[in-house]
Amino acid sequence: MTASETTRPATVDATTLRELIDSGRAPRLLDVRTPAEFETLHIPGAYNVPLDLLKEHRAELRSHLDEDVVLICRSGARAGQAQQALAEIGLPNLKVLNGGMLAWQASSAPIAQGRQRWDLERQVRLVAGSIVLLAILGSVFVPGLKWVAGFIGAGLTFAALSNTCAMGMLLSKLPYNRGASCDLDSVVGQLRQTGERA
């Protein structure tokens, strides 16, 4: 695998994916967002395998992913990371939903909805913005606090350049973003049941 293949995952657009699903040739859909994001809305028939769980247990998941797999997140960034993690263990037939759930919704494709919660990227913007605002306001009284704002700015810059987000990874571990479906045994059980019916 070349470096360009690892930085640019194979993609499928929302229209093509919808056509595959409607024709009965649906690939395995793995949604790598947090359980809270998944509960809020997801593609019907998708399995929730949060990115951190997928990375930690990718070898165990591999034996249950022998057909075409489409990885889904909000915009495509986390799905791209999941694709790289699974490609490293030799899993073929991986694609990322181009534009993620944002593109899926924009195409007016069907979605399953649950209790509404803020997505992880919105949470990151709230926390980062609040820290910067409080650091700048606090620096009136404690001049050194301006460096906290600078640190957050540097972290956001690194997040954009590396396409990773440490703050997002930390926020994804909060109880608000977790759920009962976020364990490997239930995910593998669901994948196994579907595989046996196929």
mmCIF file of C-alpha atoms in Angstrom:
data_model
loop_
_atom_site.group_PDB
_atom_site.id
_atom_site.type_symbol
_atom_site.label_atom_id
_atom_site.label_comp_id
_atom_site.label_asym_id
_atom_site.label_seq_id
_atom_site.Cartn_x
_atom_site.Cartn_y
_atom_site.Cartn_z
ATOM 1 C CA MET A 1 0.000 0.000 0.000
ATOM 2 C CA THR A 2 1.431 3.352 -0.976
ATOM 3 C CA ALA A 3 1.481 6.434 1.225
ATOM 4 C CA SER A 4 -1.114 8.102 -0.981
ATOM 5 C CA GLU A 5 -3.496 5.171 -0.498
ATOM 6 C CA THR A 6 -3.269 5.479 3.276
ATOM 7 C CA THR A 7 -3.872 9.224 3.238
ATOM 8 C CA ARG A 8 -6.748 9.047 0.735
ATOM 9 C CA PRO A 9 -9.177 6.273 1.536
ATOM 10 C CA ALA A 10 -11.468 4.867 -1.108
ATOM 11 C CA THR A 11 -14.836 6.583 -0.866
ATOM 12 C CA VAL A 12 -18.423 6.048 -1.868
ATOM 13 C CA ASP A 13 -20.887 8.914 -2.266
ATOM 14 C CA ALA A 14 -24.287 8.991 -0.569
ATOM 15 C CA THR A 15 -26.218 8.448 -3.811
ATOM 16 C CA THR A 16 -24.241 5.334 -4.762
ATOM 17 C CA LEU A 17 -24.505 3.909 -1.253
ATOM 18 C CA ARG A 18 -28.254 4.477 -1.239
ATOM 19 C CA GLU A 19 -28.551 2.701 -4.605
ATOM 20 C CA LEU A 20 -26.577 -0.283 -3.239
ATOM 21 C CA ILE A 21 -28.815 -0.484 -0.166
ATOM 22 C CA ASP A 22 -32.014 -0.144 -2.221
ATOM 23 C CA SER A 23 -30.878 -2.865 -4.657
ATOM 24 C CA GLY A 24 -30.284 -5.368 -1.841
ATOM 25 C CA ARG A 25 -26.493 -5.289 -2.246
ATOM 26 C CA ALA A 26 -25.834 -3.272 0.905
ATOM 27 C CA PRO A 27 -22.290 -3.379 2.229
ATOM 28 C CA ARG A 28 -21.660 -3.736 5.967
ATOM 29 C CA LEU A 29 -22.145 -0.234 7.432
ATOM 30 C CA LEU A 30 -19.925 0.628 10.404
ATOM 31 C CA ASP A 31 -20.634 3.974 12.068
ATOM 32 C CA VAL A 32 -17.547 5.018 14.052
ATOM 33 C CA ARG A 33 -19.103 7.981 15.869
ATOM 34 C CA THR A 34 -19.819 7.977 19.593
ATOM 35 C CA PRO A 35 -22.877 6.046 20.814
ATOM 36 C CA ALA A 36 -24.600 9.364 21.598
ATOM 37 C CA GLU A 37 -24.077 10.636 18.042
ATOM 38 C CA PHE A 38 -25.239 7.285 16.664
ATOM 39 C CA GLU A 39 -28.356 7.327 18.849
ATOM 40 C CA THR A 40 -29.201 10.837 17.643
ATOM 41 C CA LEU A 41 -29.289 9.709 14.011
ATOM 42 C CA HIS A 42 -27.794 7.007 11.844
ATOM 43 C CA ILE A 43 -28.289 5.115 8.613
ATOM 44 C CA PRO A 44 -30.794 2.274 9.134
ATOM 45 C CA GLY A 45 -28.929 -1.035 9.318
ATOM 46 C CA ALA A 46 -25.617 0.511 10.428
ATOM 47 C CA TYR A 47 -23.618 -0.887 13.341
ATOM 48 C CA ASN A 48 -22.117 1.445 15.924
ATOM 49 C CA VAL A 49 -18.418 0.681 16.459
ATOM 50 C CA PRO A 50 -16.917 3.824 18.035
ATOM 51 C CA LEU A 51 -13.491 4.739 16.663
ATOM 52 C CA ASP A 52 -11.619 4.079 19.919
ATOM 53 C CA LEU A 53 -13.245 0.628 20.258
ATOM 54 C CA LEU A 54 -12.523 -0.165 16.612
ATOM 55 C CA LYS A 55 -8.856 0.797 16.924
ATOM 56 C CA GLU A 56 -8.402 -1.179 20.145
ATOM 57 C CA HIS A 57 -10.136 -4.352 18.901
ATOM 58 C CA ARG A 58 -9.632 -4.223 15.145
ATOM 59 C CA ALA A 59 -8.048 -7.688 14.987
ATOM 60 C CA GLU A 60 -11.070 -9.213 16.751
ATOM 61 C CA LEU A 61 -13.472 -7.371 14.446
ATOM 62 C CA ARG A 62 -11.586 -8.455 11.325
ATOM 63 C CA SER A 63 -12.992 -11.995 11.301
ATOM 64 C CA HIS A 64 -16.548 -10.591 11.206
ATOM 65 C CA LEU A 65 -15.921 -8.156 8.342
ATOM 66 C CA ASP A 66 -15.324 -10.333 5.303
ATOM 67 C CA GLU A 67 -17.616 -8.472 2.885
ATOM 68 C CA ASP A 68 -17.569 -4.886 1.598
ATOM 69 C CA VAL A 69 -17.495 -2.370 4.451
ATOM 70 C CA VAL A 70 -18.470 1.308 4.390
ATOM 71 C CA LEU A 71 -17.212 3.388 7.307
ATOM 72 C CA ILE A 72 -19.342 6.321 8.447
ATOM 73 C CA CYS A 73 -18.853 9.320 10.724
ATOM 74 C CA ARG A 74 -20.152 12.880 10.770
ATOM 75 C CA SER A 75 -18.020 14.310 7.957
ATOM 76 C CA GLY A 76 -15.571 11.569 6.914
ATOM 77 C CA ALA A 77 -12.515 12.376 9.076
ATOM 78 C CA ARG A 78 -12.992 9.730 11.782
ATOM 79 C CA ALA A 79 -14.103 7.187 9.180
ATOM 80 C CA GLY A 80 -10.814 7.854 7.354
ATOM 81 C CA GLN A 81 -8.899 7.081 10.559
ATOM 82 C CA ALA A 82 -10.917 3.877 10.972
ATOM 83 C CA GLN A 83 -10.143 2.910 7.368
ATOM 84 C CA GLN A 84 -6.418 3.326 8.001
ATOM 85 C CA ALA A 85 -6.602 1.259 11.204
ATOM 86 C CA LEU A 86 -8.457 -1.592 9.472
ATOM 87 C CA ALA A 87 -6.284 -1.431 6.338
ATOM 88 C CA GLU A 88 -3.190 -1.902 8.533
ATOM 89 C CA ILE A 89 -4.436 -5.377 9.503
ATOM 90 C CA GLY A 90 -5.081 -6.285 5.884
ATOM 91 C CA LEU A 91 -8.838 -5.839 5.696
ATOM 92 C CA PRO A 92 -9.800 -5.324 2.035
ATOM 93 C CA ASN A 93 -12.929 -3.770 0.556
ATOM 94 C CA LEU A 94 -13.040 -0.694 2.795
ATOM 95 C CA LYS A 95 -14.695 2.542 1.765
ATOM 96 C CA VAL A 96 -15.522 5.763 3.561
ATOM 97 C CA LEU A 97 -18.865 7.492 3.082
ATOM 98 C CA ASN A 98 -17.746 10.683 1.357
ATOM 99 C CA GLY A 99 -19.009 13.614 3.427
ATOM 100 C CA GLY A 100 -20.306 11.299 6.159
ATOM 101 C CA MET A 101 -23.708 11.728 7.742
ATOM 102 C CA LEU A 102 -23.777 15.350 6.602
ATOM 103 C CA ALA A 103 -23.768 14.192 2.961
ATOM 104 C CA TRP A 104 -26.226 11.380 3.701
ATOM 105 C CA GLN A 105 -28.697 13.835 5.238
ATOM 106 C CA ALA A 106 -28.165 16.367 2.427
ATOM 107 C CA SER A 107 -29.166 13.691 -0.091
ATOM 108 C CA SER A 108 -32.486 13.232 1.775
ATOM 109 C CA ALA A 109 -31.665 9.567 2.349
ATOM 110 C CA PRO A 110 -33.499 7.689 5.108
ATOM 111 C CA ILE A 111 -32.233 8.023 8.666
ATOM 112 C CA ALA A 112 -33.111 6.448 11.985
ATOM 113 C CA GLN A 113 -33.497 9.066 14.715
ATOM 114 C CA GLY A 114 -33.405 8.876 18.484
ATOM 115 C CA ARG A 115 -32.866 11.270 21.351
ATOM 116 C CA GLN A 116 -31.157 14.421 20.083
ATOM 117 C CA ARG A 117 -27.664 15.208 21.400
ATOM 118 C CA TRP A 118 -24.828 17.455 20.308
ATOM 119 C CA ASP A 119 -22.334 15.843 17.953
ATOM 120 C CA LEU A 120 -18.711 15.589 19.043
ATOM 121 C CA GLU A 121 -17.425 18.360 16.777
ATOM 122 C CA ARG A 122 -19.950 20.815 18.223
ATOM 123 C CA GLN A 123 -18.873 19.831 21.741
ATOM 124 C CA VAL A 124 -15.223 20.484 20.836
ATOM 125 C CA ARG A 125 -16.106 23.949 19.522
ATOM 126 C CA LEU A 126 -18.007 24.746 22.737
ATOM 127 C CA VAL A 127 -15.240 23.575 25.075
ATOM 128 C CA ALA A 128 -12.374 25.113 23.083
ATOM 129 C CA GLY A 129 -14.211 28.407 22.591
ATOM 130 C CA SER A 130 -15.154 28.590 26.273
ATOM 131 C CA ILE A 131 -11.585 27.953 27.412
ATOM 132 C CA VAL A 132 -10.218 30.610 25.052
ATOM 133 C CA LEU A 133 -12.865 33.148 26.090
ATOM 134 C CA LEU A 134 -12.317 32.541 29.816
ATOM 135 C CA ALA A 135 -8.528 32.633 29.421
ATOM 136 C CA ILE A 136 -8.643 35.978 27.599
ATOM 137 C CA LEU A 137 -11.095 37.487 30.108
ATOM 138 C CA GLY A 138 -9.095 36.079 33.033
ATOM 139 C CA SER A 139 -5.837 37.436 31.624
ATOM 140 C CA VAL A 140 -7.037 40.921 32.637
ATOM 141 C CA PHE A 141 -6.408 39.821 36.236
ATOM 142 C CA VAL A 142 -3.818 37.077 35.690
ATOM 143 C CA PRO A 143 -1.724 37.984 32.609
ATOM 144 C CA GLY A 144 -0.297 34.468 32.250
ATOM 145 C CA LEU A 145 -3.724 33.035 31.391
ATOM 146 C CA LYS A 146 -3.348 34.292 27.821
ATOM 147 C CA TRP A 147 -1.002 31.341 27.262
ATOM 148 C CA VAL A 148 -3.870 28.942 27.936
ATOM 149 C CA ALA A 149 -5.680 30.496 24.963
ATOM 150 C CA GLY A 150 -2.487 30.134 22.921
ATOM 151 C CA PHE A 151 -2.189 26.470 23.932
ATOM 152 C CA ILE A 152 -5.771 25.776 22.831
ATOM 153 C CA GLY A 153 -5.102 27.578 19.534
ATOM 154 C CA ALA A 154 -1.984 25.469 18.969
ATOM 155 C CA GLY A 155 -3.949 22.310 19.770
ATOM 156 C CA LEU A 156 -6.676 23.200 17.284
ATOM 157 C CA THR A 157 -4.064 23.965 14.623
ATOM 158 C CA PHE A 158 -2.403 20.586 15.223
ATOM 159 C CA ALA A 159 -5.823 18.897 15.125
ATOM 160 C CA ALA A 160 -6.528 20.409 11.708
ATOM 161 C CA LEU A 161 -3.097 19.522 10.294
ATOM 162 C CA SER A 162 -3.057 15.952 11.629
ATOM 163 C CA ASN A 163 -6.793 15.306 11.149
ATOM 164 C CA THR A 164 -6.991 14.102 14.760
ATOM 165 C CA CYS A 165 -8.402 15.808 17.822
ATOM 166 C CA ALA A 166 -7.165 15.069 21.336
ATOM 167 C CA MET A 167 -9.990 17.111 22.862
ATOM 168 C CA GLY A 168 -12.534 15.172 20.823
ATOM 169 C CA MET A 169 -11.018 11.869 21.949
ATOM 170 C CA LEU A 170 -11.253 12.995 25.582
ATOM 171 C CA LEU A 171 -14.824 14.241 25.197
ATOM 172 C CA SER A 172 -15.854 10.958 23.548
ATOM 173 C CA LYS A 173 -15.071 9.183 26.836
ATOM 174 C CA LEU A 174 -17.552 11.257 28.855
ATOM 175 C CA PRO A 175 -20.728 9.465 30.025
ATOM 176 C CA TYR A 176 -22.790 11.852 27.856
ATOM 177 C CA ASN A 177 -21.134 10.368 24.760
ATOM 178 C CA ARG A 178 -21.098 6.722 25.860
ATOM 179 C CA GLY A 179 -23.883 4.195 25.836
ATOM 180 C CA ALA A 180 -24.754 0.621 26.643
ATOM 181 C CA SER A 181 -24.078 -0.424 23.042
ATOM 182 C CA CYS A 182 -20.466 0.591 23.350
ATOM 183 C CA ASP A 183 -18.903 -2.769 24.206
ATOM 184 C CA LEU A 184 -17.117 -5.221 21.956
ATOM 185 C CA ASP A 185 -19.208 -8.268 22.885
ATOM 186 C CA SER A 186 -22.502 -6.684 21.794
ATOM 187 C CA VAL A 187 -20.970 -5.388 18.548
ATOM 188 C CA VAL A 188 -19.445 -8.774 17.678
ATOM 189 C CA GLY A 189 -22.721 -10.495 18.578
ATOM 190 C CA GLN A 190 -24.641 -8.235 16.208
ATOM 191 C CA LEU A 191 -22.104 -8.757 13.420
ATOM 192 C CA ARG A 192 -22.150 -12.532 13.940
ATOM 193 C CA GLN A 193 -25.966 -12.714 13.833
ATOM 194 C CA THR A 194 -26.107 -10.742 10.600
ATOM 195 C CA GLY A 195 -23.342 -12.886 9.086
ATOM 196 C CA GLU A 196 -25.238 -16.087 9.913
ATOM 197 C CA ARG A 197 -28.441 -14.768 8.293
ATOM 198 C CA ALA A 198 -26.629 -13.750 5.099
#
